[in-house]
CSV table of C-alpha atoms in Angstrom, one decimal:
chain,number,residue,atom,x,y,z
D,6,MET,CA,-57.1,6.2,28.5
D,7,SER,CA,-54.7,3.5,27.3
D,8,VAL,CA,-51.1,4.1,26.6
D,9,PRO,CA,-49.9,2.8,23.2
D,10,ASP,CA,-47.6,-0.2,23.2
D,11,LYS,CA,-44.0,1.1,23.0
D,12,ASP,CA,-42.5,-2.3,22.6
D,13,VAL,CA,-41.1,-2.8,19.1
D,14,HIS,CA,-40.7,-6.4,18.0
D,15,ILE,CA,-37.4,-6.9,16.3
D,16,SER,CA,-36.7,-9.9,14.0
D,17,LEU,CA,-33.4,-11.6,13.9
D,18,GLU,CA,-32.8,-10.0,10.4
D,19,ASP,CA,-33.5,-6.5,11.8
D,20,GLN,CA,-31.2,-7.1,14.8
D,21,GLN,CA,-28.4,-8.2,12.4
D,22,LYS,CA,-28.9,-5.0,10.4
D,23,ILE,CA,-28.8,-2.9,13.5
D,24,ASN,CA,-25.6,-4.7,14.6
D,25,LYS,CA,-24.1,-4.2,11.1
D,26,PHE,CA,-24.9,-0.5,11.2
D,27,ALA,CA,-23.2,-0.2,14.6
D,28,ARG,CA,-20.1,-2.0,13.3
D,29,GLN,CA,-20.0,0.2,10.2
D,30,ASN,CA,-20.4,3.3,12.4
D,31,GLN,CA,-17.5,2.3,14.5
D,32,LYS,CA,-15.3,1.6,11.4
D,33,LEU,CA,-16.3,5.1,10.1
D,34,GLU,CA,-15.3,6.7,13.4
D,35,ASP,CA,-11.9,4.8,13.4
D,36,LEU,CA,-11.3,6.0,9.8
D,37,LYS,CA,-12.1,9.6,10.8
D,38,ASP,CA,-9.5,9.3,13.6
D,39,GLU,CA,-6.9,7.9,11.3
D,40,LEU,CA,-7.6,10.6,8.7
D,41,LYS,CA,-7.2,13.3,11.3
D,42,ALA,CA,-3.9,11.7,12.4
D,43,LYS,CA,-2.5,11.6,8.9
D,44,GLU,CA,-3.6,15.2,8.2
D,45,ASN,CA,-1.8,16.3,11.4
D,46,GLU,CA,1.3,14.4,10.3
D,47,ILE,CA,1.2,16.2,6.9
D,48,VAL,CA,1.1,19.5,8.8
D,49,THR,CA,4.1,18.4,11.0
D,50,LEU,CA,6.0,17.4,7.9
D,51,THR,CA,5.3,20.7,6.2
D,52,ASP,CA,6.6,22.5,9.3
D,53,ALA,CA,9.7,20.3,9.3
D,54,ALA,CA,10.3,21.1,5.7
D,55,THR,CA,10.2,24.8,6.4
D,56,ASP,CA,12.7,24.3,9.3
D,57,VAL,CA,15.0,22.3,7.1
D,58,GLU,CA,14.9,25.0,4.3
D,59,GLU,CA,15.8,27.6,6.9
D,60,MET,CA,18.6,25.5,8.2
D,61,SER,CA,19.9,24.8,4.7
D,62,LEU,CA,20.3,28.5,4.2
D,63,THR,CA,22.4,29.0,7.4
D,64,CYS,CA,24.5,25.8,7.5
D,65,ASP,CA,27.8,25.2,5.6
D,66,ASP,CA,27.9,23.4,2.3
D,67,GLY,CA,28.0,19.6,2.9
D,68,GLU,CA,26.8,19.9,6.5
D,69,LYS,CA,24.4,17.1,7.3
D,70,ILE,CA,21.4,17.2,9.6
D,71,PRO,CA,19.7,14.4,11.5
D,72,TYR,CA,16.7,12.7,9.9
D,73,LEU,CA,14.6,10.1,11.9
D,74,VAL,CA,14.3,6.7,10.2
D,75,GLY,CA,12.4,4.2,12.4
D,76,GLU,CA,14.1,4.6,15.8
D,77,ILE,CA,17.4,6.0,14.8
D,78,PHE,CA,18.6,9.3,13.3
D,79,VAL,CA,20.7,9.2,10.1
D,80,MET,CA,22.7,12.2,8.9
D,81,GLU,CA,21.6,13.5,5.5
D,82,LEU,CA,22.1,16.7,3.5
D,83,PRO,CA,19.3,19.2,3.8
D,84,ASP,CA,18.3,18.8,0.2
D,85,ASP,CA,18.0,15.0,0.7
D,86,VAL,CA,15.9,15.5,3.8
D,87,LEU,CA,13.5,17.8,1.9
D,88,ILE,CA,13.1,15.1,-0.8
D,89,LEU,CA,12.4,12.5,2.0
D,90,LEU,CA,9.9,14.7,3.6
D,91,GLU,CA,8.1,15.4,0.3
D,92,ASP,CA,8.0,11.6,-0.4
D,93,LYS,CA,6.5,11.0,3.0
D,94,LYS,CA,3.9,13.7,2.5
D,95,THR,CA,3.0,12.2,-0.9
D,96,GLU,CA,2.6,8.8,0.7
D,97,LEU,CA,0.4,10.2,3.4
D,98,LYS,CA,-1.8,12.0,0.8
D,99,ASP,CA,-2.2,8.7,-1.1
D,100,ASP,CA,-3.2,7.0,2.2
D,101,ILE,CA,-5.7,9.8,2.9
D,102,LYS,CA,-7.3,9.3,-0.6
D,103,THR,CA,-7.6,5.5,0.1
D,104,LEU,CA,-9.2,6.1,3.6
D,105,GLU,CA,-11.6,8.7,2.1
D,106,GLY,CA,-12.7,6.1,-0.4
D,107,GLN,CA,-13.2,3.5,2.3
D,108,ALA,CA,-15.2,6.1,4.3
D,109,THR,CA,-17.4,6.7,1.2
D,110,VAL,CA,-18.2,3.0,0.8
D,111,ILE,CA,-19.0,2.7,4.6
D,112,LYS,CA,-21.3,5.8,4.4
D,113,GLY,CA,-23.1,4.2,1.5
D,114,VAL,CA,-23.7,1.0,3.4
D,115,MET,CA,-24.9,2.9,6.4
D,116,THR,CA,-27.3,5.0,4.3
D,117,ASP,CA,-28.9,1.8,2.9
D,118,LEU,CA,-29.2,0.4,6.4
D,119,LYS,CA,-30.7,3.6,7.8
D,120,THR,CA,-33.3,3.7,5.0
D,121,HIS,CA,-34.4,0.2,5.8
D,122,LEU,CA,-34.4,0.5,9.6
D,123,TYR,CA,-36.1,3.9,9.6
D,124,ALA,CA,-38.7,2.6,7.2
D,125,LYS,CA,-39.5,-0.3,9.6
D,126,PHE,CA,-39.0,1.4,13.0
D,127,GLY,CA,-39.6,5.1,12.4
D,128,ASP,CA,-39.1,7.2,15.5
D,129,ALA,CA,-38.6,4.1,17.6
D,130,ILE,CA,-34.9,3.9,16.5
D,131,ASN,CA,-32.2,6.5,16.5
D,132,LEU,CA,-29.3,6.0,14.2
D,133,GLU,CA,-27.9,9.5,14.2
D,134,ALA,CA,-24.5,10.4,15.6
D,135,ASP,CA,-24.5,12.4,18.8
D,136,ASP,CA,-21.8,14.8,17.6
């Protein structure tokens, strides 16, 4: 009884497609990490806004609170800090939309590559994530 030949011959074009798929997959994973970080930052900013609102109720009129800008703290009125926090959250939400758009494009490219590679190699290739 002979064993079927398990060696799959891969052309240069196919190898390039496999490599492209791997690069796109890595980009997608990096985008997912970046998206998660930005979503966590929005949660942090929301928590900070809640704390600033509570502080503004208990502090004297005209009392300023520290707000981190780069590597230094500047003293701002609580209302101004709330505006700065909302602006930062809006900026992050825009960044998230951009990253989601990039992820959609990458997923489309990966789907095309998967279709071609599975059609050619069938079960001999695994392109699924090991989540």
